[in-house]
Backbone as JSON, one array per atom type, in Angstrom:
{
  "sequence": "XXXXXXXXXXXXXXXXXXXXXXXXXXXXXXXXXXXXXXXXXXXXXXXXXXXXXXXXXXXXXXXXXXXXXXXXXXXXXXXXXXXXXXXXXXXXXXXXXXXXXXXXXXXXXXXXXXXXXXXXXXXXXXXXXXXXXXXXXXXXXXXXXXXXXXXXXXXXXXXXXXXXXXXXXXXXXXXXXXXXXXXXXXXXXXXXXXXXXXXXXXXXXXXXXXXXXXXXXXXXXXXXXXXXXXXXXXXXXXXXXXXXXXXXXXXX",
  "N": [[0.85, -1.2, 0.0], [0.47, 2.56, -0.93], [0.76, 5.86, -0.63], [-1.36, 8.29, -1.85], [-1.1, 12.12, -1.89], [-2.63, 11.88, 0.5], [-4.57, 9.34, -0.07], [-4.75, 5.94, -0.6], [-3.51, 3.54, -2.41], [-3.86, 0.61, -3.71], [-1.61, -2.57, -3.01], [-1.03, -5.39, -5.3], [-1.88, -7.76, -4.11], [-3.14, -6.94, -1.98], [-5.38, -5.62, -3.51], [-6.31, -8.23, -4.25], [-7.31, -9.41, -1.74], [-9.59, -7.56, -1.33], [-11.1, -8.13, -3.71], [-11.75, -10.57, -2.96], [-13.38, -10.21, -0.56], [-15.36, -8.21, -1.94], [-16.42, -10.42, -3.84], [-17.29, -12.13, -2.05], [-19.01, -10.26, -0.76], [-20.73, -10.14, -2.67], [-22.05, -12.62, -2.96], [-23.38, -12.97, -1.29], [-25.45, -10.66, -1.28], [-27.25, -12.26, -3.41], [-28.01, -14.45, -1.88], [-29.79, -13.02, -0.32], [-31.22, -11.53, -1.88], [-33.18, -13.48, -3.04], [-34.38, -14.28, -0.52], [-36.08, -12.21, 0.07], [-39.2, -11.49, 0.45], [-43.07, -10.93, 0.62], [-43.64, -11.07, 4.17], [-41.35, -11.88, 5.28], [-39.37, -10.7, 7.97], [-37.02, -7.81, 8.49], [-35.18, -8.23, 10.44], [-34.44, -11.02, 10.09], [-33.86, -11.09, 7.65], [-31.16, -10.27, 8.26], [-29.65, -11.8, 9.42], [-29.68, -13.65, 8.19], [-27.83, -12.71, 6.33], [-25.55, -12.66, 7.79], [-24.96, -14.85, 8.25], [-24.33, -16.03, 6.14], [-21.93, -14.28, 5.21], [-20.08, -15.07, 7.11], [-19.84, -17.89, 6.73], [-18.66, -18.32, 4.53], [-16.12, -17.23, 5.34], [-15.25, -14.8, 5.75], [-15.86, -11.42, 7.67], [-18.54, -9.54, 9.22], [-18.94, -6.43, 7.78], [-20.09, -4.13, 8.79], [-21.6, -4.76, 11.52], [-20.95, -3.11, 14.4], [-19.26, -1.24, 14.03], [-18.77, 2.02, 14.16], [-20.69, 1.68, 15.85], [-22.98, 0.4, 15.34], [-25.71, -1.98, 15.02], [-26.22, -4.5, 13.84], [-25.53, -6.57, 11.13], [-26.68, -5.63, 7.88], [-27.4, -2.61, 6.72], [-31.06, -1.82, 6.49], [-33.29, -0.52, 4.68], [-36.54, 0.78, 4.46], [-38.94, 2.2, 1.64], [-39.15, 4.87, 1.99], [-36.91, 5.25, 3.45], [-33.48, 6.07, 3.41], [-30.67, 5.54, 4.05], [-28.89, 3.59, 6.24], [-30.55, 2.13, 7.49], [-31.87, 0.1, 10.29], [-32.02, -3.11, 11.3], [-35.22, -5.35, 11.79], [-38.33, -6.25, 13.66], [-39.79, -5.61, 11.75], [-42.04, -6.58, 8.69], [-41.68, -7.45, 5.76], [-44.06, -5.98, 3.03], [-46.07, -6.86, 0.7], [-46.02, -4.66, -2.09], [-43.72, -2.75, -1.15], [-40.53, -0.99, -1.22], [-37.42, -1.79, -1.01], [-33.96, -1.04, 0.53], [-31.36, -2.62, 0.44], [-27.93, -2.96, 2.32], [-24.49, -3.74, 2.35], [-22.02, -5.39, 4.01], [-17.96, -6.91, 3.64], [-15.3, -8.33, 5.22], [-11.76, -9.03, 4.3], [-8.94, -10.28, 5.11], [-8.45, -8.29, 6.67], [-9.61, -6.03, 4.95], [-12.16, -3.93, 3.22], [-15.05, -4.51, 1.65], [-18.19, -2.84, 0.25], [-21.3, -2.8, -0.72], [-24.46, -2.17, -1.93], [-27.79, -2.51, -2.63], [-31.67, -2.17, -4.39], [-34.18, -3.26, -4.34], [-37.93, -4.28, -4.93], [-40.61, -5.57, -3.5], [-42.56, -8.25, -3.95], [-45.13, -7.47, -6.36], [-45.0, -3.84, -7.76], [-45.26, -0.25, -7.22], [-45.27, 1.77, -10.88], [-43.94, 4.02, -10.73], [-42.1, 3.5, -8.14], [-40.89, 0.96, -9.89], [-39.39, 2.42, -12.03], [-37.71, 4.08, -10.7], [-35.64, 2.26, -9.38], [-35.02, 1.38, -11.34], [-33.59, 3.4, -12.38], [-31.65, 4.29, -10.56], [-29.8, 2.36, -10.27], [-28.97, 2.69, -12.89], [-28.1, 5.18, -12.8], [-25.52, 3.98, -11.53], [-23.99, 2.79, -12.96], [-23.49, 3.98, -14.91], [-22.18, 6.01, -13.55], [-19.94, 4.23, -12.81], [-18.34, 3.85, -15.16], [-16.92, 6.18, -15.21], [-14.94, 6.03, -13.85], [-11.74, 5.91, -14.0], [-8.71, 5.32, -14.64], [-6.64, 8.97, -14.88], [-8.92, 10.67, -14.72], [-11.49, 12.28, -12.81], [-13.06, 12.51, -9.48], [-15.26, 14.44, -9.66], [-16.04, 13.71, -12.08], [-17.22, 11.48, -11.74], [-19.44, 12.42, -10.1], [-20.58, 14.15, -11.65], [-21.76, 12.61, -13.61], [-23.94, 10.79, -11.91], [-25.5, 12.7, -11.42], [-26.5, 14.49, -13.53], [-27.95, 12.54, -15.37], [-29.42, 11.52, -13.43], [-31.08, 13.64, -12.53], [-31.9, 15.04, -14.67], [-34.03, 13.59, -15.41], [-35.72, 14.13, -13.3], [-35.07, 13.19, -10.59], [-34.6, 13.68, -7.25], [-30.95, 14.06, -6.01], [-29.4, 13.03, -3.8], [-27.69, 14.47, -1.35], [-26.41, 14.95, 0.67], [-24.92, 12.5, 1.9], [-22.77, 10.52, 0.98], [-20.69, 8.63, -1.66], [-17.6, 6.74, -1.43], [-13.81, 6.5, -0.58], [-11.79, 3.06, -0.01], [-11.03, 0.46, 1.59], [-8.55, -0.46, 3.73], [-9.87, 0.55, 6.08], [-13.59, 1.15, 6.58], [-14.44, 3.39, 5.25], [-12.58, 5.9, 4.06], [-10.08, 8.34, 2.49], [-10.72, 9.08, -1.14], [-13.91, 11.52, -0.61], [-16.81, 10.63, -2.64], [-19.1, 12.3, -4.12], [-22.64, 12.8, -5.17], [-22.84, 14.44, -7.1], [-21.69, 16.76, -8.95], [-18.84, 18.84, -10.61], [-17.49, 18.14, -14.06], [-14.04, 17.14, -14.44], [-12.92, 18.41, -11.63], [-11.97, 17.91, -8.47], [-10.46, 14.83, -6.74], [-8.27, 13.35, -8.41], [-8.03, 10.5, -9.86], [-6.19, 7.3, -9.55], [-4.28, 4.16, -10.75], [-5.0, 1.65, -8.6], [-6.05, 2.48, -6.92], [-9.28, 2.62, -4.63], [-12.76, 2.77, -4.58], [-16.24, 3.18, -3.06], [-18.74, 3.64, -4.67], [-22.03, 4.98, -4.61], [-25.12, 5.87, -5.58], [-28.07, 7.51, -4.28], [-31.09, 8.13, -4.76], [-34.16, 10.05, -5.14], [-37.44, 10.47, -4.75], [-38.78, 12.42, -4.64], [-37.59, 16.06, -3.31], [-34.27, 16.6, -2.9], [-33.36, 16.73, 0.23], [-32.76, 15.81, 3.44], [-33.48, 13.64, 6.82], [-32.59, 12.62, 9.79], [-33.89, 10.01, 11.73], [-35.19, 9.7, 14.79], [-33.67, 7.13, 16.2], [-31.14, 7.83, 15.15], [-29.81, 7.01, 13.48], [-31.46, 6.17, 10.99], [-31.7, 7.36, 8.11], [-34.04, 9.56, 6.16], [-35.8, 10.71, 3.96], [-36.8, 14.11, 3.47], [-39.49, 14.86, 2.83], [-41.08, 12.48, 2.97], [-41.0, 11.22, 0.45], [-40.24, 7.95, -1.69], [-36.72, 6.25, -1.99], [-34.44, 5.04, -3.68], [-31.37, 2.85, -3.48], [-28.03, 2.39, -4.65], [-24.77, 0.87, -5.09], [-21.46, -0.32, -5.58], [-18.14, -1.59, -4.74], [-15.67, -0.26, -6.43], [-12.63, -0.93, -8.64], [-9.83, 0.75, -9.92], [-7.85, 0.18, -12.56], [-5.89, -0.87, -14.94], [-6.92, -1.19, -17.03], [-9.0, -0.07, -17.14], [-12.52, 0.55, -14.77], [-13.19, -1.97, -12.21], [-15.39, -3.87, -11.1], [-15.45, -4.92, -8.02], [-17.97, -5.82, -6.45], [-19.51, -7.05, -8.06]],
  "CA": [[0.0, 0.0, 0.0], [1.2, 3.48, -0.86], [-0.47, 6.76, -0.56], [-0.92, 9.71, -2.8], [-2.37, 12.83, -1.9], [-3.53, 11.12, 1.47], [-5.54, 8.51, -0.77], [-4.3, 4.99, -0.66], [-2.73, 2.92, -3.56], [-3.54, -0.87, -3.4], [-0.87, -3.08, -3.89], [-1.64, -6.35, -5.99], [-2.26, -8.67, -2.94], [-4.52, -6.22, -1.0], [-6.11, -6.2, -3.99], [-6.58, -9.95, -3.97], [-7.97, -9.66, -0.8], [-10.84, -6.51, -1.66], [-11.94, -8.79, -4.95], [-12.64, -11.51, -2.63], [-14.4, -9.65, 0.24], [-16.01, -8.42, -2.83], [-17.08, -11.68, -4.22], [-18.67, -12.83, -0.7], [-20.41, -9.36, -0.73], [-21.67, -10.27, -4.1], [-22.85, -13.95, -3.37], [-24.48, -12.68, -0.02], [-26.46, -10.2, -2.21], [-27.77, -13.01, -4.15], [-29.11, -14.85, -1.18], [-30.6, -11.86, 0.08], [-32.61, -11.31, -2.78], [-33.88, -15.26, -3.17], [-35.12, -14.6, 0.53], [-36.88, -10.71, -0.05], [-40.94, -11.58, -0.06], [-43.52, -10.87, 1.85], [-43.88, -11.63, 5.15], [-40.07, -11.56, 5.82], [-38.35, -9.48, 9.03], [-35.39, -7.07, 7.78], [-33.67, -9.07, 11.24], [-34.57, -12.22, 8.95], [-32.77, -10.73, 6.51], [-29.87, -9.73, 8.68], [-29.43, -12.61, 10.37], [-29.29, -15.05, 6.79], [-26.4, -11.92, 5.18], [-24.72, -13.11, 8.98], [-24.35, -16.36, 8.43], [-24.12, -16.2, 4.87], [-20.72, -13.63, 5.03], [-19.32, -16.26, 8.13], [-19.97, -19.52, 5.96], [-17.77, -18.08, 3.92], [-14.82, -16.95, 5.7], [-15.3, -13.44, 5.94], [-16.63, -10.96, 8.88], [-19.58, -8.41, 8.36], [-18.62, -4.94, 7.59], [-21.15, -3.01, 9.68], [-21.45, -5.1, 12.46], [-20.27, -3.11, 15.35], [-18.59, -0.1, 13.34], [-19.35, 2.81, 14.7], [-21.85, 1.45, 17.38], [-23.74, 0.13, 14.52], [-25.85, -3.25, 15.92], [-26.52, -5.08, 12.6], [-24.89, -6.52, 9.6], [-27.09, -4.95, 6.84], [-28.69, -1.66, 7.0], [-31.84, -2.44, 5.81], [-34.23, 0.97, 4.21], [-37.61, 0.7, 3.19], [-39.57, 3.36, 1.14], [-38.53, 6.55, 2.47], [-35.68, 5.26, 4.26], [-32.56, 6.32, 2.15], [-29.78, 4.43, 4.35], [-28.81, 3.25, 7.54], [-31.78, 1.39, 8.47], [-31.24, -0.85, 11.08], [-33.01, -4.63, 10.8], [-36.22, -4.81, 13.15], [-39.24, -6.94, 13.33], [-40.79, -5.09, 10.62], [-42.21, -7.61, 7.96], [-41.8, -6.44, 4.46], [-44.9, -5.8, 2.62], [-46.39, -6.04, -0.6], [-45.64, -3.1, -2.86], [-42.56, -2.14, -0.36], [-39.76, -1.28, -1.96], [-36.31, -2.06, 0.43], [-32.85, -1.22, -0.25], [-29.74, -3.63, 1.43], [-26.39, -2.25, 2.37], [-23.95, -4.46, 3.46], [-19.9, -5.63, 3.17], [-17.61, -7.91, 4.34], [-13.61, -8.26, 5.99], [-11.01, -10.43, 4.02], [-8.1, -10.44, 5.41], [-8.2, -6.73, 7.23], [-10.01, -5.29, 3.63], [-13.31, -3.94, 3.3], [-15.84, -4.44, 0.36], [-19.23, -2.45, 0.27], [-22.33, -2.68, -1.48], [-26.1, -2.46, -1.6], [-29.04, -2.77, -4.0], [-32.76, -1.74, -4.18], [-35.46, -4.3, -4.76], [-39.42, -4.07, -4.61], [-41.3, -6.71, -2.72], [-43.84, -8.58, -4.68], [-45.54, -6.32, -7.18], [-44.39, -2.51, -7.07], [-46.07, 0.37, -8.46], [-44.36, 2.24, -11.58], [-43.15, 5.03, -10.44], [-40.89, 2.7, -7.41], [-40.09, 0.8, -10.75], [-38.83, 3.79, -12.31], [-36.89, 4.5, -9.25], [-35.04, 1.63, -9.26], [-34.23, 1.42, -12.92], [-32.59, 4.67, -12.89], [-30.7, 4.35, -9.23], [-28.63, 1.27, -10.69], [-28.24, 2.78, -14.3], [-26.9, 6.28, -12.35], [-24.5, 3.66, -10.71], [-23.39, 2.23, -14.22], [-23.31, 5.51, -15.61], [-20.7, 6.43, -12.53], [-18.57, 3.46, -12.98], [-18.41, 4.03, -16.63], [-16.16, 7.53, -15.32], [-13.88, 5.45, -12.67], [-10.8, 5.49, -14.7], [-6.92, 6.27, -14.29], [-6.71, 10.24, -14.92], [-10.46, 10.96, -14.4], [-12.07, 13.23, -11.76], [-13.92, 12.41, -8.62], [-16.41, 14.98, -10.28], [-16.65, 13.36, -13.37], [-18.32, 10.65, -11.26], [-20.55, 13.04, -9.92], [-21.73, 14.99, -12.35], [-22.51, 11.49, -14.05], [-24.63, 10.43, -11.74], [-26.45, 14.0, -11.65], [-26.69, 14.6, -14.72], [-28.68, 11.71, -15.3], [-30.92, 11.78, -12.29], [-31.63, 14.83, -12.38], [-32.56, 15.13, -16.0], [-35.08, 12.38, -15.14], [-36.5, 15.11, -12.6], [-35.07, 12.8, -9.08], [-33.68, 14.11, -6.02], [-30.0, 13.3, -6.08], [-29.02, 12.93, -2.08], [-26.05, 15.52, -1.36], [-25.36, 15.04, 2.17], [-24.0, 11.36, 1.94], [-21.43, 10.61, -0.57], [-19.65, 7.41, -1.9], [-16.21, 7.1, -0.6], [-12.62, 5.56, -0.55], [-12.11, 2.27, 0.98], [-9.91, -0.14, 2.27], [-8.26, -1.28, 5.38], [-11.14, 1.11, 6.45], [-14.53, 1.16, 5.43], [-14.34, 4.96, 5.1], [-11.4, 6.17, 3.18], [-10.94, 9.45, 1.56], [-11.6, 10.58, -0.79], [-14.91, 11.34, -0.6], [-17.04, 10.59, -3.83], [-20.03, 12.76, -3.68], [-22.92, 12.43, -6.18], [-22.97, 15.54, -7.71], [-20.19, 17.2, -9.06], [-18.29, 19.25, -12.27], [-16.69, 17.14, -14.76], [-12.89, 17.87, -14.0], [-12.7, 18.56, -10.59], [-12.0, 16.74, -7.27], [-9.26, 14.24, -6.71], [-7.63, 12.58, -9.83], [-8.15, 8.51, -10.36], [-5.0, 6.57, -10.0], [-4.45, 3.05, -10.79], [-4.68, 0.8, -7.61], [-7.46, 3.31, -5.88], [-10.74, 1.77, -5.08], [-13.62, 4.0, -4.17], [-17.57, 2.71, -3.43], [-19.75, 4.42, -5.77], [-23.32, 4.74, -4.48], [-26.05, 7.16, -5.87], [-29.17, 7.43, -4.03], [-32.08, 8.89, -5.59], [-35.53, 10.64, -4.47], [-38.82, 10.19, -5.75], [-39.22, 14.0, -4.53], [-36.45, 16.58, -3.16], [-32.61, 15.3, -2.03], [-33.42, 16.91, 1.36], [-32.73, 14.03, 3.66], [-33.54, 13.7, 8.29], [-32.41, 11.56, 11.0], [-34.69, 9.58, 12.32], [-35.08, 9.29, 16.5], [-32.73, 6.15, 16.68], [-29.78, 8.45, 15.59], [-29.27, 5.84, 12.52], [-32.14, 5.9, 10.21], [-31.77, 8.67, 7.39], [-35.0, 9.35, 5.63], [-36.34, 11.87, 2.74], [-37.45, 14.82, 4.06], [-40.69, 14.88, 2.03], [-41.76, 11.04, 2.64], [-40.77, 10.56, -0.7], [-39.67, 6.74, -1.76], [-35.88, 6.48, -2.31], [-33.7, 4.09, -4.27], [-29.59, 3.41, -3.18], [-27.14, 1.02, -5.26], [-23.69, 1.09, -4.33], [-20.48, -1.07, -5.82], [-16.63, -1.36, -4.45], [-14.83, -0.27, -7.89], [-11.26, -0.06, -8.24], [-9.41, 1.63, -10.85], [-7.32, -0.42, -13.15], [-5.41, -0.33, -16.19], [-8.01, -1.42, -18.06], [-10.78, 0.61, -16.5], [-12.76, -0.08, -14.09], [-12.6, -3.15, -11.99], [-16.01, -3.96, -9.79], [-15.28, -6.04, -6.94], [-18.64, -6.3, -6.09], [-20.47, -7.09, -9.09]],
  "C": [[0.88, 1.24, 0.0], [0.14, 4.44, -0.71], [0.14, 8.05, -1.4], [-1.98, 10.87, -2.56], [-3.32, 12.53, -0.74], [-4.53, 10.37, 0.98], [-4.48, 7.22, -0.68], [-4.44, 4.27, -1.57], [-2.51, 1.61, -2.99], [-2.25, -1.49, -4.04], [-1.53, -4.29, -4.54], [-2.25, -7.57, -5.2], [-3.39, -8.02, -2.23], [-5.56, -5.8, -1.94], [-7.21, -7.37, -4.62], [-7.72, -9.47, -2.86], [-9.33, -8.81, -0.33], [-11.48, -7.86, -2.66], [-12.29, -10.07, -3.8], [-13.21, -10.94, -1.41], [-15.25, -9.16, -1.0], [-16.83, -9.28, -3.48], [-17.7, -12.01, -3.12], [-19.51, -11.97, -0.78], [-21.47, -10.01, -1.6], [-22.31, -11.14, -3.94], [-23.87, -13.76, -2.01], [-25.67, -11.55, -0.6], [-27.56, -11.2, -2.76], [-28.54, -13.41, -3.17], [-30.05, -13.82, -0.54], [-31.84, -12.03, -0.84], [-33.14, -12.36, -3.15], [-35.01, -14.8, -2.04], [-36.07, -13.28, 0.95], [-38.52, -11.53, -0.68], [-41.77, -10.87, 0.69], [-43.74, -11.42, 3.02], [-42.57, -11.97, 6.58], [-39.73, -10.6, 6.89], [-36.94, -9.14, 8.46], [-34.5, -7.97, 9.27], [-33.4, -10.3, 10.99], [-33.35, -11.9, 8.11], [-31.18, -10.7, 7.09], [-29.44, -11.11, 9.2], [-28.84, -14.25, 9.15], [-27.66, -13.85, 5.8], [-25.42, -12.28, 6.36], [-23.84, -14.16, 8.45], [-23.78, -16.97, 6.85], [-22.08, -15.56, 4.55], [-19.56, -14.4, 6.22], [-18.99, -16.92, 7.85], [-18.83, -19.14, 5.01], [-16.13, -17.56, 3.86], [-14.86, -15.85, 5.89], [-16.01, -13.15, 7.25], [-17.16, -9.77, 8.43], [-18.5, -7.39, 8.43], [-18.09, -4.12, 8.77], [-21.06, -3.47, 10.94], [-20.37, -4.75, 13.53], [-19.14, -1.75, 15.15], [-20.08, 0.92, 13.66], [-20.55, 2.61, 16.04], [-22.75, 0.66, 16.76], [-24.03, -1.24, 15.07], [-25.87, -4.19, 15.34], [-25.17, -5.25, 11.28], [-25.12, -5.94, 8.44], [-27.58, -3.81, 7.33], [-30.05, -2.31, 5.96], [-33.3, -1.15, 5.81], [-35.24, 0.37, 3.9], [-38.11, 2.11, 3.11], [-38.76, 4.5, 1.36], [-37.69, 6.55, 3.03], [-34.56, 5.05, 3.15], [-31.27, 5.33, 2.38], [-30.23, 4.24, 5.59], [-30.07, 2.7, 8.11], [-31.48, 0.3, 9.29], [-33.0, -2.48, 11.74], [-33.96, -4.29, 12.25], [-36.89, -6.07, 13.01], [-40.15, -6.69, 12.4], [-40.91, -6.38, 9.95], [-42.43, -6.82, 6.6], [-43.29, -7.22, 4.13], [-45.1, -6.01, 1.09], [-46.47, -4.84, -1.27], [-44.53, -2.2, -1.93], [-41.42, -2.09, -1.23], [-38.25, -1.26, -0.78], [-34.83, -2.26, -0.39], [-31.83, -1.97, 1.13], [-28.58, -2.95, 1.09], [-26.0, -3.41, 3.26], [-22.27, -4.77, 2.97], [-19.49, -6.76, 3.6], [-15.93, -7.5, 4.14], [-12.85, -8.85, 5.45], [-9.53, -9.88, 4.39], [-7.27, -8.64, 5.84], [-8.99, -5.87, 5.98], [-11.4, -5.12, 3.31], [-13.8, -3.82, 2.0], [-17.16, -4.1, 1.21], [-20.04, -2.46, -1.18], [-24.0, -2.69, -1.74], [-27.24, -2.0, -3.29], [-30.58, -2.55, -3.29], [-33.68, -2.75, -4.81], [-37.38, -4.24, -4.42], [-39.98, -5.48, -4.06], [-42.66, -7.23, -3.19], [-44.32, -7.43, -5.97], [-45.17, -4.77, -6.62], [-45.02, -1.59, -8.03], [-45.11, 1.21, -9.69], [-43.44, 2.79, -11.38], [-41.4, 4.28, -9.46], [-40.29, 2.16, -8.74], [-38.82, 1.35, -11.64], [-37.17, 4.15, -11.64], [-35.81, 3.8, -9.44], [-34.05, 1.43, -10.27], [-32.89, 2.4, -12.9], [-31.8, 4.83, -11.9], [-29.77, 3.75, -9.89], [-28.1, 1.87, -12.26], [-27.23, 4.27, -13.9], [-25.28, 5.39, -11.79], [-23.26, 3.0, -12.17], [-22.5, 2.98, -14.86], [-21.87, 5.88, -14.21], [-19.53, 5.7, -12.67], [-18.09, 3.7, -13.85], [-16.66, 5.07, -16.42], [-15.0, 6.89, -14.57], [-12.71, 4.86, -13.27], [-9.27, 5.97, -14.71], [-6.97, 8.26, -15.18], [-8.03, 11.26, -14.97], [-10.36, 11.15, -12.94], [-12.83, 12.11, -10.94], [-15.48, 12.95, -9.3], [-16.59, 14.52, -11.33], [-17.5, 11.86, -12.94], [-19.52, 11.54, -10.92], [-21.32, 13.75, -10.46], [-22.24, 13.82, -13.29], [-23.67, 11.21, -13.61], [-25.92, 11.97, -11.74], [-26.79, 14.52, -12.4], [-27.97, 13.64, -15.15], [-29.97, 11.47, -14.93], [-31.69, 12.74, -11.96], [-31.98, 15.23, -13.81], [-34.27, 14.44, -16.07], [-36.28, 12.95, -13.74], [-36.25, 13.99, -10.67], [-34.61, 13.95, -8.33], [-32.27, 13.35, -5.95], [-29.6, 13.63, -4.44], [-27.67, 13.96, -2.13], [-25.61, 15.02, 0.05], [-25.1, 13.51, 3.22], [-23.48, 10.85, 0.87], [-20.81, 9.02, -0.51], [-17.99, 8.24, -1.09], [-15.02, 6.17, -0.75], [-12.54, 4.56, 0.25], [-10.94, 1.29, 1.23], [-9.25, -1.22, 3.37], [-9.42, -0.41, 5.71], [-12.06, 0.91, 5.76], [-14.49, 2.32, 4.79], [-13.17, 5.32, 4.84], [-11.48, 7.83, 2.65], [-10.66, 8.8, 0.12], [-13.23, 10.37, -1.33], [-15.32, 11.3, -2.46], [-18.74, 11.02, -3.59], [-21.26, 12.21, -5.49], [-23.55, 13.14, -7.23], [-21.73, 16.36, -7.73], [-20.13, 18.29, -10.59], [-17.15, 18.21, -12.65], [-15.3, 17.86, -14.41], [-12.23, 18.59, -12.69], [-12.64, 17.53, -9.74], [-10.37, 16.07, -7.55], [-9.13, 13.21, -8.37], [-7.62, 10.92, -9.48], [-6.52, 8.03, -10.4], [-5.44, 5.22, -10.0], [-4.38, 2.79, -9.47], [-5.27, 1.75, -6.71], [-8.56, 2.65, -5.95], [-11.2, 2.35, -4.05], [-14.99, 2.61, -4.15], [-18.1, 3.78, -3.53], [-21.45, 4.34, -5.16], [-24.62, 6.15, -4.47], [-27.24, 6.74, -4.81], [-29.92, 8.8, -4.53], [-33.79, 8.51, -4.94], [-36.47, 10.71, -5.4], [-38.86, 11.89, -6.25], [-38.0, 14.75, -4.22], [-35.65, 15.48, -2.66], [-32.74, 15.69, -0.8], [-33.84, 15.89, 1.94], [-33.19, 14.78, 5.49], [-33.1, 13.01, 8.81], [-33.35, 11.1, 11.82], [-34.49, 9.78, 14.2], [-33.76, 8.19, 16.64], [-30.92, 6.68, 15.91], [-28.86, 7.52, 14.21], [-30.17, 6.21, 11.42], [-32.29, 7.4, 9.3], [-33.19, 8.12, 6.38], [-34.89, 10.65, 4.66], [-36.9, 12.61, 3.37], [-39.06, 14.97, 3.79], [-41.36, 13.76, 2.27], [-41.65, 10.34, 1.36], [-39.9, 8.8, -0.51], [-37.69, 7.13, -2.43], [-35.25, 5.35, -3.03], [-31.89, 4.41, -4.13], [-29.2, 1.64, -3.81], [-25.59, 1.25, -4.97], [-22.78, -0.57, -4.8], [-19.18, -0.29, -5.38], [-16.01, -1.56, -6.34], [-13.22, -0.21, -7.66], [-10.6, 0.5, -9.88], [-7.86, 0.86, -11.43], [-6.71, 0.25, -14.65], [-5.79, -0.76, -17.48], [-9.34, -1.07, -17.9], [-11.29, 0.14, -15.55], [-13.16, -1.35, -13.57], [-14.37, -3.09, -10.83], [-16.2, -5.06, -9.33], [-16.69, -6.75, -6.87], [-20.16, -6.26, -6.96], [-21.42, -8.5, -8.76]]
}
């Protein structure tokens, strides 16, 4: 590991060891979404991405970072992140986004996805479509001599053409031996600004997007960020890294 610019420069081994915390993220995703219906508890949920990121050799993320009590955050509707698993039971026409990571060998991978629960009405459809294609559209920019902002005005550009709320006041970010890294990767930006892309940097990319304004709250439990409006939200989120063949996502 080197550092440039106070940003950290994987070497080829601690890269090894992101792509496969990566890959568990990715296959714990999968069961996730097999086991998303109705009738399910988000501590259901949390409790199968547990044992799922264990079985595999890895250790959650979240669990225990920052105070945090849970392995996944787990949002529905109007909840943008940080939701923390409950006895809730998802619903028909709910739409629920998963955040979650995992540890390989001191190295953190993040990622989360937005899914609807049984039938969903358009508009959530909508939502969803265009959260994950802003996240496409971002990776697309994640390339050796490319901007921070040329991620962000990707995804804003985009989402905001399409008349969303693009979230401002939580940002993708650098990652690592930490989960939190700089530099920050916000999701709004000017093309050409911000920190410069080197090879062997790896950032998670994650747009979230508002039905209605990006004005976001804190719930009571000091965890749960919501839409100020009640609007429905949609958040997708991949560990990329920055290669010499473009971008590289761990946690595809």
């Amino acid at each position: 590991m080197s550092r440039a610019n106070g940003i950290t420069i994987k070497s080829t081994r601690e890269l090894d060891y992101m792509r496969e915390a990566g890959r568990i993220a990715s296959q714990t995703k999968a069961v996730l979404k097999d086991a998303i219906r109705p009738g399910v508890t988000s501590r259901e949920l949390d409790a199968i991405a547990e044992r799922e990121i264990r079985s595999l050799g890895a250790v959650p993320a979240f669990k225990g970072l920052y105070g945090f009590p849970a392995t996944i955050c787990s949002s529905f509707n109007e909840e943008i992140v940080h939701g923390i698993p409950s006895r809730r039971r998802l619903e028909e026409g709910d739409i629920i986004s998963i955040d979650l990571g995992a540890v390989v060998g001191g190295f953190y991978s993040d990622t989360a996805f937005t899914v609807g629960v049984g039938q969903i009405d358009e508009d959530s459809q909508r939502l969803i479509y265009a959260t994950e294609e802003s996240l496409r559209l971002a990776v697309e920019q994640t390339r050796a001599g490319h901007r921070v902002g040329d991620i962000g005005a990707a995804v804003q550009t985009y989402a905001e053409g399409l008349g969303y709320g693009v979230v401002r006041q939580y940002v993708g970010h650098g990652i690592g031996r930490s989960l939190h890294e700089d530099p920050s990767v916000p999701n709004y930006g000017m093309p050409g600004r911000g920190a410069q892309l080197r090879v062997g940097m790896t950032i998670a990319i994650e747009p979230m997007l508002n039905l209605g304004t990006w004005d976001t709250r804190v719930l009571d439990d000091g965890w749960t960020v919501v839409t100020a409006d009640g609007s429905r939200s949609g958040h997708f989120e991949d560990t990329v890294a920055v290669t010499e063949n473009g971008p590289e996502v761990l946690t595809a």
